[in-house]
Amino acid sequence: QVQLVESGGGLVQAGDSLRLSCTASERTFSNYAMAWFRQAPGKEREFVATISWSGINAHYSDSLKGRFTISRDNAKNTVYLQMNNLKPEDTAVYYCAAGRVSYSASSYDYWGPGTQVTVSS
């Protein structure tokens, strides 16, 4: 059982940057692809980015490519999401997940509780 905990969320202004972190409880972290999803109020959970177990391959939502960067440090059991030039529409709860490389939430077996990101205009 992999336990995931996100951190780094908060209230920022449009144009600011944030870096989210997600730390896993297990050394088997490096066996899993990791991903970030987000869910805004009243909307479905949305794919943000995913990264392979090695960190070599990363894939992004087309709408976010260029502003968001996913990375991981297997020695620290941590995956990151660097978010630049934030916009009010980026406001959501951000979740990290562990599983297989996929754009689909159903491919991820373990989820964190989420961290709130609020972007004011």
mmCIF file with all atom_site columns, C-alpha atoms in Angstrom:
data_model
loop_
_atom_site.group_PDB
_atom_site.id
_atom_site.type_symbol
_atom_site.label_atom_id
_atom_site.label_alt_id
_atom_site.label_comp_id
_atom_site.label_asym_id
_atom_site.label_entity_id
_atom_site.label_seq_id
_atom_site.pdbx_PDB_ins_code
_atom_site.Cartn_x
_atom_site.Cartn_y
_atom_site.Cartn_z
_atom_site.occupancy
_atom_site.B_iso_or_equiv
_atom_site.pdbx_formal_charge
_atom_site.auth_seq_id
_atom_site.auth_comp_id
_atom_site.auth_asym_id
_atom_site.auth_atom_id
_atom_site.pdbx_PDB_model_num
ATOM 1   C CA . GLN A 1 1   ? 0.000   0.000  0.000   1.00 0.00 ? 1   GLN A CA 1
ATOM 2   C CA . VAL A 1 2   ? 1.480   3.318  -1.118  1.00 0.00 ? 2   VAL A CA 1
ATOM 3   C CA . GLN A 1 3   ? 0.463   6.388  0.833   1.00 0.00 ? 3   GLN A CA 1
ATOM 4   C CA . LEU A 1 4   ? 0.805   9.737  -0.903  1.00 0.00 ? 4   LEU A CA 1
ATOM 5   C CA . VAL A 1 5   ? 0.757   13.190 0.638   1.00 0.00 ? 5   VAL A CA 1
ATOM 6   C CA . GLU A 1 6   ? 0.668   16.386 -1.387  1.00 0.00 ? 6   GLU A CA 1
ATOM 7   C CA . SER A 1 7   ? 1.962   19.747 -0.226  1.00 0.00 ? 7   SER A CA 1
ATOM 8   C CA . GLY A 1 8   ? 2.726   23.188 -1.595  1.00 0.00 ? 8   GLY A CA 1
ATOM 9   C CA . GLY A 1 9   ? -0.737  24.424 -2.436  1.00 0.00 ? 9   GLY A CA 1
ATOM 10  C CA . GLY A 1 10  ? -2.013  27.822 -1.429  1.00 0.00 ? 10  GLY A CA 1
ATOM 11  C CA . LEU A 1 11  ? -3.469  31.151 -2.497  1.00 0.00 ? 11  LEU A CA 1
ATOM 12  C CA . VAL A 1 12  ? -1.547  33.030 -5.181  1.00 0.00 ? 12  VAL A CA 1
ATOM 13  C CA . GLN A 1 13  ? -2.180  35.780 -7.697  1.00 0.00 ? 13  GLN A CA 1
ATOM 14  C CA . ALA A 1 14  ? -2.490  35.367 -11.428 1.00 0.00 ? 14  ALA A CA 1
ATOM 15  C CA . GLY A 1 15  ? 0.943   35.171 -13.023 1.00 0.00 ? 15  GLY A CA 1
ATOM 16  C CA . ASP A 1 16  ? 2.600   33.660 -9.937  1.00 0.00 ? 16  ASP A CA 1
ATOM 17  C CA . SER A 1 17  ? 4.288   30.277 -9.722  1.00 0.00 ? 17  SER A CA 1
ATOM 18  C CA . LEU A 1 18  ? 3.866   27.359 -7.326  1.00 0.00 ? 18  LEU A CA 1
ATOM 19  C CA . ARG A 1 19  ? 5.612   24.044 -6.902  1.00 0.00 ? 19  ARG A CA 1
ATOM 20  C CA . LEU A 1 20  ? 3.586   21.165 -5.587  1.00 0.00 ? 20  LEU A CA 1
ATOM 21  C CA . SER A 1 21  ? 5.229   18.153 -3.997  1.00 0.00 ? 21  SER A CA 1
ATOM 22  C CA . CYS A 1 22  ? 3.923   14.661 -3.407  1.00 0.00 ? 22  CYS A CA 1
ATOM 23  C CA . THR A 1 23  ? 5.831   12.315 -1.144  1.00 0.00 ? 23  THR A CA 1
ATOM 24  C CA . ALA A 1 24  ? 5.252   8.563  -1.027  1.00 0.00 ? 24  ALA A CA 1
ATOM 25  C CA . SER A 1 25  ? 5.551   6.344  2.002   1.00 0.00 ? 25  SER A CA 1
ATOM 26  C CA . GLU A 1 26  ? 7.095   3.385  0.240   1.00 0.00 ? 26  GLU A CA 1
ATOM 27  C CA . ARG A 1 27  ? 10.482  2.680  -1.276  1.00 0.00 ? 27  ARG A CA 1
ATOM 28  C CA . THR A 1 28  ? 8.568   0.997  -4.121  1.00 0.00 ? 28  THR A CA 1
ATOM 29  C CA . PHE A 1 29  ? 7.706   4.525  -5.264  1.00 0.00 ? 29  PHE A CA 1
ATOM 30  C CA . SER A 1 30  ? 10.234  4.122  -8.079  1.00 0.00 ? 30  SER A CA 1
ATOM 31  C CA . ASN A 1 31  ? 8.208   1.180  -9.451  1.00 0.00 ? 31  ASN A CA 1
ATOM 32  C CA . TYR A 1 32  ? 5.293   3.424  -10.324 1.00 0.00 ? 32  TYR A CA 1
ATOM 33  C CA . ALA A 1 33  ? 4.478   6.032  -12.889 1.00 0.00 ? 33  ALA A CA 1
ATOM 34  C CA . MET A 1 34  ? 3.249   9.149  -11.130 1.00 0.00 ? 34  MET A CA 1
ATOM 35  C CA . ALA A 1 35  ? 0.673   11.659 -12.212 1.00 0.00 ? 35  ALA A CA 1
ATOM 36  C CA . TRP A 1 36  ? -1.062  14.851 -11.240 1.00 0.00 ? 36  TRP A CA 1
ATOM 37  C CA . PHE A 1 37  ? -4.777  15.394 -11.691 1.00 0.00 ? 37  PHE A CA 1
ATOM 38  C CA . ARG A 1 38  ? -6.933  18.310 -10.642 1.00 0.00 ? 38  ARG A CA 1
ATOM 39  C CA . GLN A 1 39  ? -10.576 18.889 -9.871  1.00 0.00 ? 39  GLN A CA 1
ATOM 40  C CA . ALA A 1 40  ? -12.277 22.260 -9.865  1.00 0.00 ? 40  ALA A CA 1
ATOM 41  C CA . PRO A 1 41  ? -15.594 22.825 -8.070  1.00 0.00 ? 41  PRO A CA 1
ATOM 42  C CA . GLY A 1 42  ? -18.468 21.357 -10.041 1.00 0.00 ? 42  GLY A CA 1
ATOM 43  C CA . LYS A 1 43  ? -16.170 19.778 -12.618 1.00 0.00 ? 43  LYS A CA 1
ATOM 44  C CA . GLU A 1 44  ? -14.798 16.304 -13.271 1.00 0.00 ? 44  GLU A CA 1
ATOM 45  C CA . ARG A 1 45  ? -11.288 15.288 -12.305 1.00 0.00 ? 45  ARG A CA 1
ATOM 46  C CA . GLU A 1 46  ? -8.894  16.380 -15.056 1.00 0.00 ? 46  GLU A CA 1
ATOM 47  C CA . PHE A 1 47  ? -5.554  14.926 -16.136 1.00 0.00 ? 47  PHE A CA 1
ATOM 48  C CA . VAL A 1 48  ? -2.620  17.316 -15.723 1.00 0.00 ? 48  VAL A CA 1
ATOM 49  C CA . ALA A 1 49  ? 0.624   15.384 -16.268 1.00 0.00 ? 49  ALA A CA 1
ATOM 50  C CA . THR A 1 50  ? 2.267   12.008 -15.861 1.00 0.00 ? 50  THR A CA 1
ATOM 51  C CA . ILE A 1 51  ? 5.859   10.828 -15.606 1.00 0.00 ? 51  ILE A CA 1
ATOM 52  C CA . SER A 1 52  ? 7.345   7.373  -16.041 1.00 0.00 ? 52  SER A CA 1
ATOM 53  C CA . TRP A 1 53  ? 9.050   5.498  -13.203 1.00 0.00 ? 53  TRP A CA 1
ATOM 54  C CA . SER A 1 54  ? 12.479  6.501  -14.551 1.00 0.00 ? 54  SER A CA 1
ATOM 55  C CA . GLY A 1 55  ? 11.537  10.145 -15.030 1.00 0.00 ? 55  GLY A CA 1
ATOM 56  C CA . ILE A 1 56  ? 12.586  9.984  -18.673 1.00 0.00 ? 56  ILE A CA 1
ATOM 57  C CA . ASN A 1 57  ? 9.127   10.215 -20.218 1.00 0.00 ? 57  ASN A CA 1
ATOM 58  C CA . ALA A 1 58  ? 6.566   12.846 -19.310 1.00 0.00 ? 58  ALA A CA 1
ATOM 59  C CA . HIS A 1 59  ? 3.225   13.672 -20.858 1.00 0.00 ? 59  HIS A CA 1
ATOM 60  C CA . TYR A 1 60  ? 0.991   16.678 -20.344 1.00 0.00 ? 60  TYR A CA 1
ATOM 61  C CA . SER A 1 61  ? -2.497  17.885 -20.941 1.00 0.00 ? 61  SER A CA 1
ATOM 62  C CA . ASP A 1 62  ? -2.337  19.823 -24.196 1.00 0.00 ? 62  ASP A CA 1
ATOM 63  C CA . SER A 1 63  ? -3.932  22.833 -22.552 1.00 0.00 ? 63  SER A CA 1
ATOM 64  C CA . LEU A 1 64  ? -1.248  22.999 -19.851 1.00 0.00 ? 64  LEU A CA 1
ATOM 65  C CA . LYS A 1 65  ? 1.859   22.109 -21.806 1.00 0.00 ? 65  LYS A CA 1
ATOM 66  C CA . GLY A 1 66  ? 4.459   24.855 -21.543 1.00 0.00 ? 66  GLY A CA 1
ATOM 67  C CA . ARG A 1 67  ? 3.277   26.214 -18.186 1.00 0.00 ? 67  ARG A CA 1
ATOM 68  C CA . PHE A 1 68  ? 3.435   23.068 -16.035 1.00 0.00 ? 68  PHE A CA 1
ATOM 69  C CA . THR A 1 69  ? 6.394   20.722 -15.569 1.00 0.00 ? 69  THR A CA 1
ATOM 70  C CA . ILE A 1 70  ? 6.342   17.364 -13.814 1.00 0.00 ? 70  ILE A CA 1
ATOM 71  C CA . SER A 1 71  ? 9.501   15.843 -12.365 1.00 0.00 ? 71  SER A CA 1
ATOM 72  C CA . ARG A 1 72  ? 10.480  13.260 -9.777  1.00 0.00 ? 72  ARG A CA 1
ATOM 73  C CA . ASP A 1 73  ? 13.270  12.395 -7.389  1.00 0.00 ? 73  ASP A CA 1
ATOM 74  C CA . ASN A 1 74  ? 13.197  8.681  -6.670  1.00 0.00 ? 74  ASN A CA 1
ATOM 75  C CA . ALA A 1 75  ? 15.825  9.030  -3.949  1.00 0.00 ? 75  ALA A CA 1
ATOM 76  C CA . LYS A 1 76  ? 13.366  11.241 -2.052  1.00 0.00 ? 76  LYS A CA 1
ATOM 77  C CA . ASN A 1 77  ? 10.214  9.310  -3.024  1.00 0.00 ? 77  ASN A CA 1
ATOM 78  C CA . THR A 1 78  ? 8.831   12.607 -4.302  1.00 0.00 ? 78  THR A CA 1
ATOM 79  C CA . VAL A 1 79  ? 7.156   13.879 -7.452  1.00 0.00 ? 79  VAL A CA 1
ATOM 80  C CA . TYR A 1 80  ? 6.830   17.572 -8.218  1.00 0.00 ? 80  TYR A CA 1
ATOM 81  C CA . LEU A 1 81  ? 4.602   19.794 -10.289 1.00 0.00 ? 81  LEU A CA 1
ATOM 82  C CA . GLN A 1 82  ? 6.058   23.171 -11.182 1.00 0.00 ? 82  GLN A CA 1
ATOM 83  C CA . MET A 1 83  ? 3.282   25.538 -12.207 1.00 0.00 ? 83  MET A CA 1
ATOM 84  C CA . ASN A 1 84  ? 4.152   28.840 -13.831 1.00 0.00 ? 84  ASN A CA 1
ATOM 85  C CA . ASN A 1 85  ? 2.082   31.796 -14.995 1.00 0.00 ? 85  ASN A CA 1
ATOM 86  C CA . LEU A 1 86  ? -0.896  30.589 -13.005 1.00 0.00 ? 86  LEU A CA 1
ATOM 87  C CA . LYS A 1 87  ? -4.373  31.619 -14.094 1.00 0.00 ? 87  LYS A CA 1
ATOM 88  C CA . PRO A 1 88  ? -7.643  31.809 -12.163 1.00 0.00 ? 88  PRO A CA 1
ATOM 89  C CA . GLU A 1 89  ? -8.884  28.801 -14.147 1.00 0.00 ? 89  GLU A CA 1
ATOM 90  C CA . ASP A 1 90  ? -6.073  26.744 -12.590 1.00 0.00 ? 90  ASP A CA 1
ATOM 91  C CA . THR A 1 91  ? -7.921  26.951 -9.286  1.00 0.00 ? 91  THR A CA 1
ATOM 92  C CA . ALA A 1 92  ? -8.618  23.380 -8.177  1.00 0.00 ? 92  ALA A CA 1
ATOM 93  C CA . VAL A 1 93  ? -7.708  20.649 -5.771  1.00 0.00 ? 93  VAL A CA 1
ATOM 94  C CA . TYR A 1 94  ? -4.577  18.961 -7.107  1.00 0.00 ? 94  TYR A CA 1
ATOM 95  C CA . TYR A 1 95  ? -4.081  15.244 -6.560  1.00 0.00 ? 95  TYR A CA 1
ATOM 96  C CA . CYS A 1 96  ? -1.058  13.063 -7.110  1.00 0.00 ? 96  CYS A CA 1
ATOM 97  C CA . ALA A 1 97  ? -1.473  9.430  -8.058  1.00 0.00 ? 97  ALA A CA 1
ATOM 98  C CA . ALA A 1 98  ? 0.682   6.319  -8.507  1.00 0.00 ? 98  ALA A CA 1
ATOM 99  C CA . GLY A 1 99  ? 0.092   3.641  -11.120 1.00 0.00 ? 99  GLY A CA 1
ATOM 100 C CA . ARG A 1 100 ? 0.702   3.084  -14.828 1.00 0.00 ? 100 ARG A CA 1
ATOM 101 C CA . VAL A 1 101 ? 1.495   5.794  -17.358 1.00 0.00 ? 101 VAL A CA 1
ATOM 102 C CA . SER A 1 102 ? -1.887  6.907  -18.642 1.00 0.00 ? 102 SER A CA 1
ATOM 103 C CA . TYR A 1 103 ? -4.111  9.900  -19.169 1.00 0.00 ? 103 TYR A CA 1
ATOM 104 C CA . SER A 1 104 ? -6.912  8.025  -17.409 1.00 0.00 ? 104 SER A CA 1
ATOM 105 C CA . ALA A 1 105 ? -7.499  8.235  -13.686 1.00 0.00 ? 105 ALA A CA 1
ATOM 106 C CA . SER A 1 106 ? -8.562  4.582  -13.651 1.00 0.00 ? 106 SER A CA 1
ATOM 107 C CA . SER A 1 107 ? -4.958  3.516  -14.372 1.00 0.00 ? 107 SER A CA 1
ATOM 108 C CA . TYR A 1 108 ? -3.741  4.853  -11.042 1.00 0.00 ? 108 TYR A CA 1
ATOM 109 C CA . ASP A 1 109 ? -4.113  2.702  -7.952  1.00 0.00 ? 109 ASP A CA 1
ATOM 110 C CA . TYR A 1 110 ? -3.057  5.080  -5.204  1.00 0.00 ? 110 TYR A CA 1
ATOM 111 C CA . TRP A 1 111 ? -4.103  8.667  -4.577  1.00 0.00 ? 111 TRP A CA 1
ATOM 112 C CA . GLY A 1 112 ? -3.220  11.425 -2.193  1.00 0.00 ? 112 GLY A CA 1
ATOM 113 C CA . PRO A 1 113 ? -5.839  13.484 -0.329  1.00 0.00 ? 113 PRO A CA 1
ATOM 114 C CA . GLY A 1 114 ? -5.181  16.538 -2.493  1.00 0.00 ? 114 GLY A CA 1
ATOM 115 C CA . THR A 1 115 ? -3.904  20.068 -1.985  1.00 0.00 ? 115 THR A CA 1
ATOM 116 C CA . GLN A 1 116 ? -5.894  23.221 -2.756  1.00 0.00 ? 116 GLN A CA 1
ATOM 117 C CA . VAL A 1 117 ? -4.542  25.737 -5.247  1.00 0.00 ? 117 VAL A CA 1
ATOM 118 C CA . THR A 1 118 ? -6.414  29.026 -5.525  1.00 0.00 ? 118 THR A CA 1
ATOM 119 C CA . VAL A 1 119 ? -5.425  31.655 -8.061  1.00 0.00 ? 119 VAL A CA 1
ATOM 120 C CA . SER A 1 120 ? -6.897  35.124 -7.659  1.00 0.00 ? 120 SER A CA 1
ATOM 121 C CA . SER A 1 121 ? -7.239  37.537 -10.553 1.00 0.00 ? 121 SER A CA 1
#
